[in-house]
CSV table of C-alpha atoms in Angstrom, one decimal:
chain,number,residue,atom,x,y,z
I,420,MET,CA,10.0,18.2,1.5
I,421,LEU,CA,8.4,19.5,-1.8
I,422,ALA,CA,10.8,20.4,-4.0
I,423,THR,CA,9.3,22.5,-6.9
I,424,ALA,CA,10.1,22.7,-10.9
I,425,TRP,CA,10.4,24.9,-13.4
I,426,ILE,CA,6.5,26.3,-15.1
I,427,VAL,CA,5.0,27.4,-17.9
I,428,GLY,CA,3.4,30.6,-16.0
I,429,ALA,CA,-0.3,32.0,-16.1
I,430,SER,CA,0.1,32.6,-19.7
I,431,PRO,CA,1.6,30.4,-22.2
I,432,CYS,CA,3.6,31.5,-24.9
I,433,HIS,CA,1.8,31.9,-28.4
I,434,THR,CA,3.8,29.7,-30.9
I,435,GLN,CA,2.9,27.0,-33.3
I,436,ALA,CA,2.8,23.9,-31.1
I,437,GLN,CA,-0.5,22.0,-29.8
I,438,GLU,CA,-1.5,21.9,-26.1
I,439,LEU,CA,-1.7,18.7,-25.4
I,440,ASN,CA,1.5,15.7,-24.9
I,441,ALA,CA,-0.9,12.7,-24.5
I,442,ARG,CA,-0.1,9.2,-23.9
I,443,VAL,CA,-2.6,6.3,-24.4
I,444,SER,CA,-1.9,2.8,-22.9
I,445,ILE,CA,-4.1,-0.1,-23.6
I,446,ASN,CA,-4.6,-3.5,-21.6
I,447,ARG,CA,-6.7,-5.7,-23.2
I,448,SER,CA,-5.8,-8.6,-21.1
I,449,GLN,CA,-9.6,-9.2,-20.2
I,450,VAL,CA,-10.2,-9.7,-23.7
I,451,SER,CA,-9.1,-13.1,-25.8
I,452,ASN,CA,-9.1,-14.8,-29.1
I,453,THR,CA,-8.5,-11.2,-30.7
I,454,LYS,CA,-6.0,-9.3,-33.1
I,455,GLY,CA,-3.5,-7.1,-31.7
I,456,GLU,CA,-3.8,-4.7,-34.7
I,457,VAL,CA,-6.8,-2.9,-33.9
I,458,PHE,CA,-5.8,-2.3,-30.4
I,459,ASP,CA,-2.7,-0.9,-31.7
I,460,ALA,CA,-4.3,1.4,-34.2
I,461,LEU,CA,-7.0,2.7,-31.7
I,462,GLN,CA,-3.7,3.5,-29.3
I,463,LYS,CA,-2.2,5.5,-32.6
I,464,THR,CA,-5.2,7.2,-33.5
I,465,MET,CA,-6.2,8.1,-29.9
I,466,GLU,CA,-2.8,10.0,-29.3
I,467,ASP,CA,-2.6,11.1,-32.8
I,468,PHE,CA,-6.3,13.0,-32.1
I,469,LEU,CA,-5.5,14.3,-28.7
I,470,ASN,CA,-2.3,15.2,-29.7
I,471,ASN,CA,-1.9,16.8,-33.1
I,472,ARG,CA,-5.2,19.1,-33.0
I,473,LYS,CA,-5.2,22.9,-31.9
I,474,TRP,CA,-7.6,22.5,-28.9
I,475,THR,CA,-8.0,26.5,-28.4
I,476,ASP,CA,-6.6,29.9,-29.6
I,477,LEU,CA,-3.4,29.3,-26.8
I,478,THR,CA,-0.2,27.2,-28.4
I,479,PHE,CA,2.4,26.1,-26.3
I,480,ARG,CA,5.9,26.0,-26.5
I,481,ASP,CA,6.7,21.9,-27.0
I,482,ASN,CA,8.5,21.8,-23.5
I,483,GLU,CA,5.1,24.0,-22.3
I,484,LYS,CA,2.6,21.1,-23.7
I,485,ILE,CA,0.2,19.4,-20.9
I,486,GLN,CA,1.2,16.2,-20.2
I,487,CYS,CA,-1.5,13.5,-19.7
I,488,THR,CA,-1.7,9.8,-19.4
I,489,LEU,CA,-4.4,8.1,-20.3
I,490,ASN,CA,-4.7,4.1,-19.4
I,491,LEU,CA,-7.7,2.3,-21.3
I,492,THR,CA,-8.9,-0.9,-19.6
I,493,VAL,CA,-10.6,-3.1,-22.3
I,494,ASN,CA,-13.0,-5.0,-20.6
I,495,THR,CA,-15.4,-6.2,-24.0
I,496,TYR,CA,-14.8,-6.1,-27.2
I,497,SER,CA,-16.8,-7.1,-30.1
I,498,ASP,CA,-15.2,-7.8,-33.9
I,499,THR,CA,-19.0,-8.2,-35.1
I,500,ASP,CA,-20.0,-4.7,-34.4
I,501,ASN,CA,-16.7,-2.9,-33.4
I,502,SER,CA,-17.8,-2.2,-29.6
I,503,PHE,CA,-15.4,-1.2,-26.9
I,504,THR,CA,-16.6,-1.4,-23.5
I,505,CYS,CA,-13.8,0.2,-21.3
I,506,SER,CA,-12.5,1.9,-18.0
I,507,LEU,CA,-10.4,4.7,-18.2
I,508,LEU,CA,-8.0,6.2,-15.5
I,509,LEU,CA,-6.9,9.8,-16.9
I,510,THR,CA,-4.1,11.9,-15.1
I,511,SER,CA,-2.7,15.2,-15.9
I,512,SER,CA,0.2,17.2,-14.6
I,513,ARG,CA,2.5,20.3,-14.5
I,514,PRO,CA,5.6,21.3,-13.7
I,515,VAL,CA,6.0,23.3,-10.6
I,516,TYR,CA,7.7,26.7,-10.2
I,517,GLY,CA,11.5,26.4,-9.5
I,518,SER,CA,12.5,22.6,-9.7
I,519,SER,CA,12.0,19.1,-11.2
I,520,TYR,CA,8.4,18.5,-8.9
I,521,THR,CA,5.3,17.8,-11.3
I,522,THR,CA,2.3,17.8,-9.5
I,523,THR,CA,-0.9,15.8,-10.5
I,524,ALA,CA,-3.3,18.9,-12.0
I,525,TYR,CA,-6.4,16.7,-12.4
I,526,SER,CA,-6.8,12.5,-12.3
I,527,VAL,CA,-10.3,10.9,-12.8
I,528,LYS,CA,-11.6,7.5,-13.2
I,529,ASP,CA,-13.7,6.8,-16.3
I,530,PRO,CA,-15.7,3.3,-15.8
I,531,GLN,CA,-18.1,4.4,-18.7
I,532,PHE,CA,-15.9,4.4,-21.4
I,533,THR,CA,-17.9,2.9,-24.4
I,534,PHE,CA,-17.5,3.6,-27.9
I,535,THR,CA,-16.9,1.8,-31.8
I,536,PHE,CA,-14.0,1.6,-33.7
I,537,ARG,CA,-12.6,0.4,-36.8
I,538,GLU,CA,-9.2,-0.7,-37.9
I,539,HIS,CA,-8.3,2.4,-39.9
I,540,ASP,CA,-11.3,4.5,-38.8
I,541,GLN,CA,-10.2,8.5,-38.8
I,542,LEU,CA,-11.9,10.4,-35.9
I,543,GLU,CA,-12.7,13.9,-37.0
I,544,TYR,CA,-14.2,16.9,-34.2
I,545,ASP,CA,-16.3,19.5,-35.1
I,546,ILE,CA,-17.8,21.2,-31.9
I,547,ASN,CA,-21.4,21.5,-33.9
I,548,ASN,CA,-21.7,18.3,-35.0
I,549,ILE,CA,-20.2,15.6,-32.5
I,550,SER,CA,-22.4,11.9,-33.4
I,551,ASN,CA,-19.1,9.8,-32.5
I,552,ASN,CA,-19.2,8.9,-29.1
I,553,LEU,CA,-14.9,8.4,-29.0
I,554,VAL,CA,-14.7,11.7,-30.6
I,555,ALA,CA,-16.9,13.0,-27.9
I,556,LEU,CA,-14.8,11.4,-25.1
I,557,LEU,CA,-11.7,12.4,-26.0
I,558,ALA,CA,-12.5,16.1,-27.0
I,559,TYR,CA,-14.1,16.3,-23.4
I,560,TYR,CA,-11.6,15.0,-22.1
I,561,ALA,CA,-9.0,17.3,-23.9
I,562,TYR,CA,-10.7,20.4,-22.7
I,563,VAL,CA,-10.9,19.4,-19.0
I,564,ILE,CA,-7.6,18.7,-19.0
I,565,ILE,CA,-6.8,21.9,-20.5
I,566,GLY,CA,-9.2,23.6,-18.2
I,567,MET,CA,-8.3,22.3,-14.9
I,568,ASP,CA,-4.6,23.1,-15.9
I,569,MET,CA,-5.8,26.7,-16.9
I,570,ASP,CA,-7.5,26.9,-12.9
I,571,THR,CA,-4.0,26.2,-11.4
I,572,MET,CA,-2.4,29.2,-13.1
I,573,ALA,CA,-4.9,31.7,-12.8
I,574,PRO,CA,-8.4,32.2,-11.0
I,575,LYS,CA,-10.7,30.4,-12.9
I,576,GLY,CA,-8.7,30.8,-15.9
I,577,GLY,CA,-10.2,27.4,-17.0
I,578,THR,CA,-13.5,28.8,-17.6
I,579,PRO,CA,-13.2,29.1,-21.3
I,580,TYR,CA,-12.4,25.5,-22.1
I,581,LEU,CA,-14.5,23.9,-19.5
I,582,GLN,CA,-17.5,25.5,-21.0
I,583,THR,CA,-16.3,24.0,-24.5
I,584,ALA,CA,-16.5,20.8,-22.2
I,585,GLU,CA,-19.9,21.4,-20.9
I,586,GLN,CA,-20.9,21.8,-24.5
I,587,ILE,CA,-19.3,18.3,-25.6
I,588,VAL,CA,-21.8,17.0,-22.4
I,589,GLN,CA,-25.0,18.6,-23.9
I,590,ALA,CA,-24.1,16.8,-27.5
I,591,GLY,CA,-23.6,13.7,-25.4
I,592,GLN,CA,-27.4,13.7,-24.3
I,593,THR,CA,-28.3,12.9,-27.7
I,594,MET,CA,-26.3,9.7,-28.0
I,595,ASP,CA,-27.0,6.4,-26.8
I,596,TYR,CA,-23.9,5.9,-24.6
I,597,PRO,CA,-23.3,6.1,-20.5
I,598,GLY,CA,-21.7,8.5,-18.6
I,599,TRP,CA,-23.1,11.5,-20.3
I,600,LYS,CA,-26.7,12.0,-19.0
I,601,ALA,CA,-27.7,14.4,-16.3
I,602,PHE,CA,-28.1,13.2,-12.8
I,603,ASP,CA,-27.7,9.4,-13.9
I,604,ASP,CA,-24.5,9.3,-11.7
I,605,SER,CA,-22.8,12.5,-9.8
I,606,LYS,CA,-19.4,10.9,-10.4
I,607,ASN,CA,-20.1,10.8,-14.0
I,608,ARG,CA,-18.9,13.3,-16.8
I,609,PHE,CA,-21.9,15.0,-16.7
I,610,GLY,CA,-22.1,15.2,-12.9
I,611,LEU,CA,-18.1,16.0,-12.3
I,612,LEU,CA,-18.3,19.2,-14.6
I,613,ASN,CA,-21.8,20.1,-13.2
I,614,ASP,CA,-20.9,20.1,-9.9
I,615,TYR,CA,-17.0,22.0,-10.6
I,616,LEU,CA,-19.0,24.9,-12.4
I,617,ASP,CA,-21.9,25.3,-10.4
I,618,GLY,CA,-21.6,28.5,-8.8
I,619,ALA,CA,-22.2,27.2,-5.3
I,620,MET,CA,-19.3,25.4,-5.5
I,621,GLU,CA,-16.5,28.4,-7.0
I,622,SER,CA,-14.4,28.0,-3.9
I,623,MET,CA,-13.3,25.1,-5.2
I,624,ARG,CA,-11.8,26.8,-8.4
I,625,GLU,CA,-10.6,29.3,-6.4
I,626,TRP,CA,-8.9,26.6,-4.1
I,627,GLU,CA,-7.4,25.5,-7.1
I,628,TYR,CA,-5.2,28.7,-7.8
I,629,VAL,CA,-4.6,29.2,-4.3
I,630,TYR,CA,-3.0,25.7,-3.4
I,631,HIS,CA,-1.0,25.4,-7.2
I,632,ARG,CA,0.1,29.2,-7.5
I,633,GLN,CA,0.2,30.9,-4.3
I,634,GLY,CA,1.1,27.1,-2.6
I,635,LEU,CA,3.5,24.9,-4.7
I,636,ASP,CA,5.0,27.3,-6.9
I,637,ARG,CA,6.2,29.3,-4.3
I,638,MET,CA,7.4,26.1,-2.2
I,639,ALA,CA,11.1,26.3,-3.3
I,640,SER,CA,11.0,30.5,-2.4
I,641,ALA,CA,9.2,30.7,0.6
I,642,PRO,CA,8.7,27.2,2.0
I,643,ASP,CA,7.0,28.2,5.1
I,644,SER,CA,5.4,31.1,3.5
I,645,ALA,CA,3.8,28.9,0.4
I,646,ARG,CA,2.4,26.4,2.9
I,647,ALA,CA,0.7,28.7,5.3
I,648,ALA,CA,-1.1,29.8,2.2
I,649,ILE,CA,-2.4,26.0,1.3
I,650,ALA,CA,-3.3,25.9,5.3
I,651,GLU,CA,-5.4,29.2,4.6
I,652,GLY,CA,-6.9,28.3,1.6
I,653,LEU,CA,-7.9,24.8,3.2
I,654,ASP,CA,-11.0,26.8,4.1
I,655,LEU,CA,-12.0,27.3,0.4
I,656,LEU,CA,-11.7,23.4,0.1
I,657,ARG,CA,-14.1,23.2,2.7
I,658,GLN,CA,-16.0,25.8,1.9
I,659,ALA,CA,-16.7,23.8,-1.4
I,660,HIS,CA,-17.5,20.5,0.4
I,661,GLU,CA,-20.3,22.2,2.5
I,662,ALA,CA,-21.9,24.3,0.0
I,663,LYS,CA,-22.7,20.5,-1.7
I,664,THR,CA,-21.7,18.0,0.5
I,665,MET,CA,-22.9,15.1,-1.9
I,666,SER,CA,-20.6,16.7,-4.5
I,667,HIS,CA,-17.8,14.0,-5.7
I,668,VAL,CA,-15.7,17.1,-7.0
I,669,PRO,CA,-13.8,18.0,-3.4
I,670,LEU,CA,-13.4,14.3,-2.9
I,671,LEU,CA,-11.6,13.7,-5.9
I,672,PHE,CA,-8.9,16.3,-5.4
I,673,THR,CA,-8.1,14.8,-2.1
I,674,GLU,CA,-7.8,11.5,-3.6
I,675,TYR,CA,-5.1,12.6,-6.2
I,676,LYS,CA,-3.4,14.8,-3.8
I,677,ARG,CA,-3.5,12.8,-0.7
I,678,GLU,CA,0.2,11.7,-0.6
I,679,GLU,CA,1.1,15.4,-1.5
I,680,LEU,CA,-0.8,17.2,1.0
I,681,LEU,CA,0.5,14.8,3.8
I,682,SER,CA,3.9,15.5,2.3
I,683,ILE,CA,3.5,19.1,2.8
I,684,PHE,CA,2.2,19.3,6.4
I,685,THR,CA,3.8,16.1,8.1
I,686,GLU,CA,7.6,17.6,7.0
I,687,ARG,CA,7.2,21.0,8.4
I,688,GLY,CA,3.8,22.0,9.1
I,689,THR,CA,2.8,23.5,12.5
I,690,LYS,CA,0.7,22.0,15.2
I,691,GLU,CA,-1.9,24.3,14.0
I,692,GLU,CA,-1.7,23.7,10.5
I,693,LYS,CA,-1.5,19.9,10.8
I,694,GLU,CA,-5.0,20.2,13.2
I,695,LYS,CA,-6.5,22.1,10.8
I,696,ALA,CA,-5.9,20.4,7.7
I,697,TYR,CA,-6.7,16.7,9.5
I,698,ASP,CA,-10.0,18.3,10.3
I,699,ILE,CA,-11.0,19.3,6.8
I,700,LEU,CA,-9.6,16.5,5.1
I,701,PHE,CA,-11.4,13.9,7.5
I,702,ALA,CA,-14.6,15.7,6.9
I,703,ILE,CA,-14.5,15.5,3.4
I,704,ASP,CA,-13.0,11.7,3.3
I,705,ALA,CA,-13.4,10.0,6.2
I,706,SER,CA,-12.6,6.5,4.9
I,707,GLN,CA,-8.8,7.9,4.2
I,708,ASN,CA,-8.4,8.6,7.8
I,709,GLU,CA,-5.7,6.0,8.4
I,710,SER,CA,-3.8,8.4,6.1
I,711,TRP,CA,-5.2,11.9,7.5
I,712,LYS,CA,-4.0,10.3,10.7
I,713,LYS,CA,-0.3,11.0,9.8
I,714,LEU,CA,-1.1,14.7,10.0
I,715,LYS,CA,-1.8,14.1,14.2
I,716,LYS,CA,2.1,12.5,14.8
C-alpha cells in the first residue's frame, strides 16, 4: 500500500534557500576520443546554474527544496564548434504527507537537448535577454519543475512559474535550435507547455491538485477516502484527454504515474473504482493495456 511522506505544504516558508536540488548525470558513452574535462565542467555548470539561483520570490528551507534529476545522454559532441546534441530525461519528485514515500511530480524526455558549451563558460540568465540555448533550456525546465510542483500543492498554484516558462519558449522561437518551434511537434517544449496551459485542458491542472493533495497526501490518515478522491478525480483526467485528444499531456502523466496508479487501486480498490480506472487509463493509453489489465483482477 502506498505509504505517505512528510510534505512542504501548500505554501513554502520564506527563508533564504533556493528552490531546487538538482542532480545532473552525463552519459557520454556514445562519444569517443574526447577529453572528460568538458563533460565534468558541463555537469558542474548545469548543477550550479539550477541550484544556486533564486528562480522565484518564494524560497524554501533546505529540506523543502524540490528534488530533481537531469540525466543527459550525449549523442554527438564536436570540439571544433563546441556543439552538443543530447537527449534528456528529467524527473522531479515531491514528498507525500505522512511518511517517507516520495512521488514523481513530473517526468519528461527531451530528445532535442542541443546547445554549445565550452569548458570555462559561465551561464548568465536574464529573462529579457536570452540568447544562449543552454541557458534557455535550463531556465525553462527550472520553471516547469517549480510550476508543476506548485500545481500539486494548490489549485493552479504553478501559474506564475509556468507563465515564465512560456516566456522562455517565446524567446526560443528566435533561436535556431530544435524543440522550441510552435507546431513542429506536439511533444516538444512548446507543444507540451502550450497544451498544459490551454484553457480547454484546465481539468488536467485540477487533476494534478486532486490527485496529490486530496489523494496521496491523505493516504496515510484516510486511505479509503483518499483513494476514493483519486477515483472520482479520474473524471478530470478523462475530461482533459477528451478536450484535446491529440495532446500528449494526459498520456505523459499516465506514463510516469503508471506503477503508482496500479498500486493505489489493485491493493485495496473497490471493484467499481478498478473498473473506472481501467476504462479511463485504457482510453488514454491503450498501448499499456498489459499493465492496465491488472486492474481487472
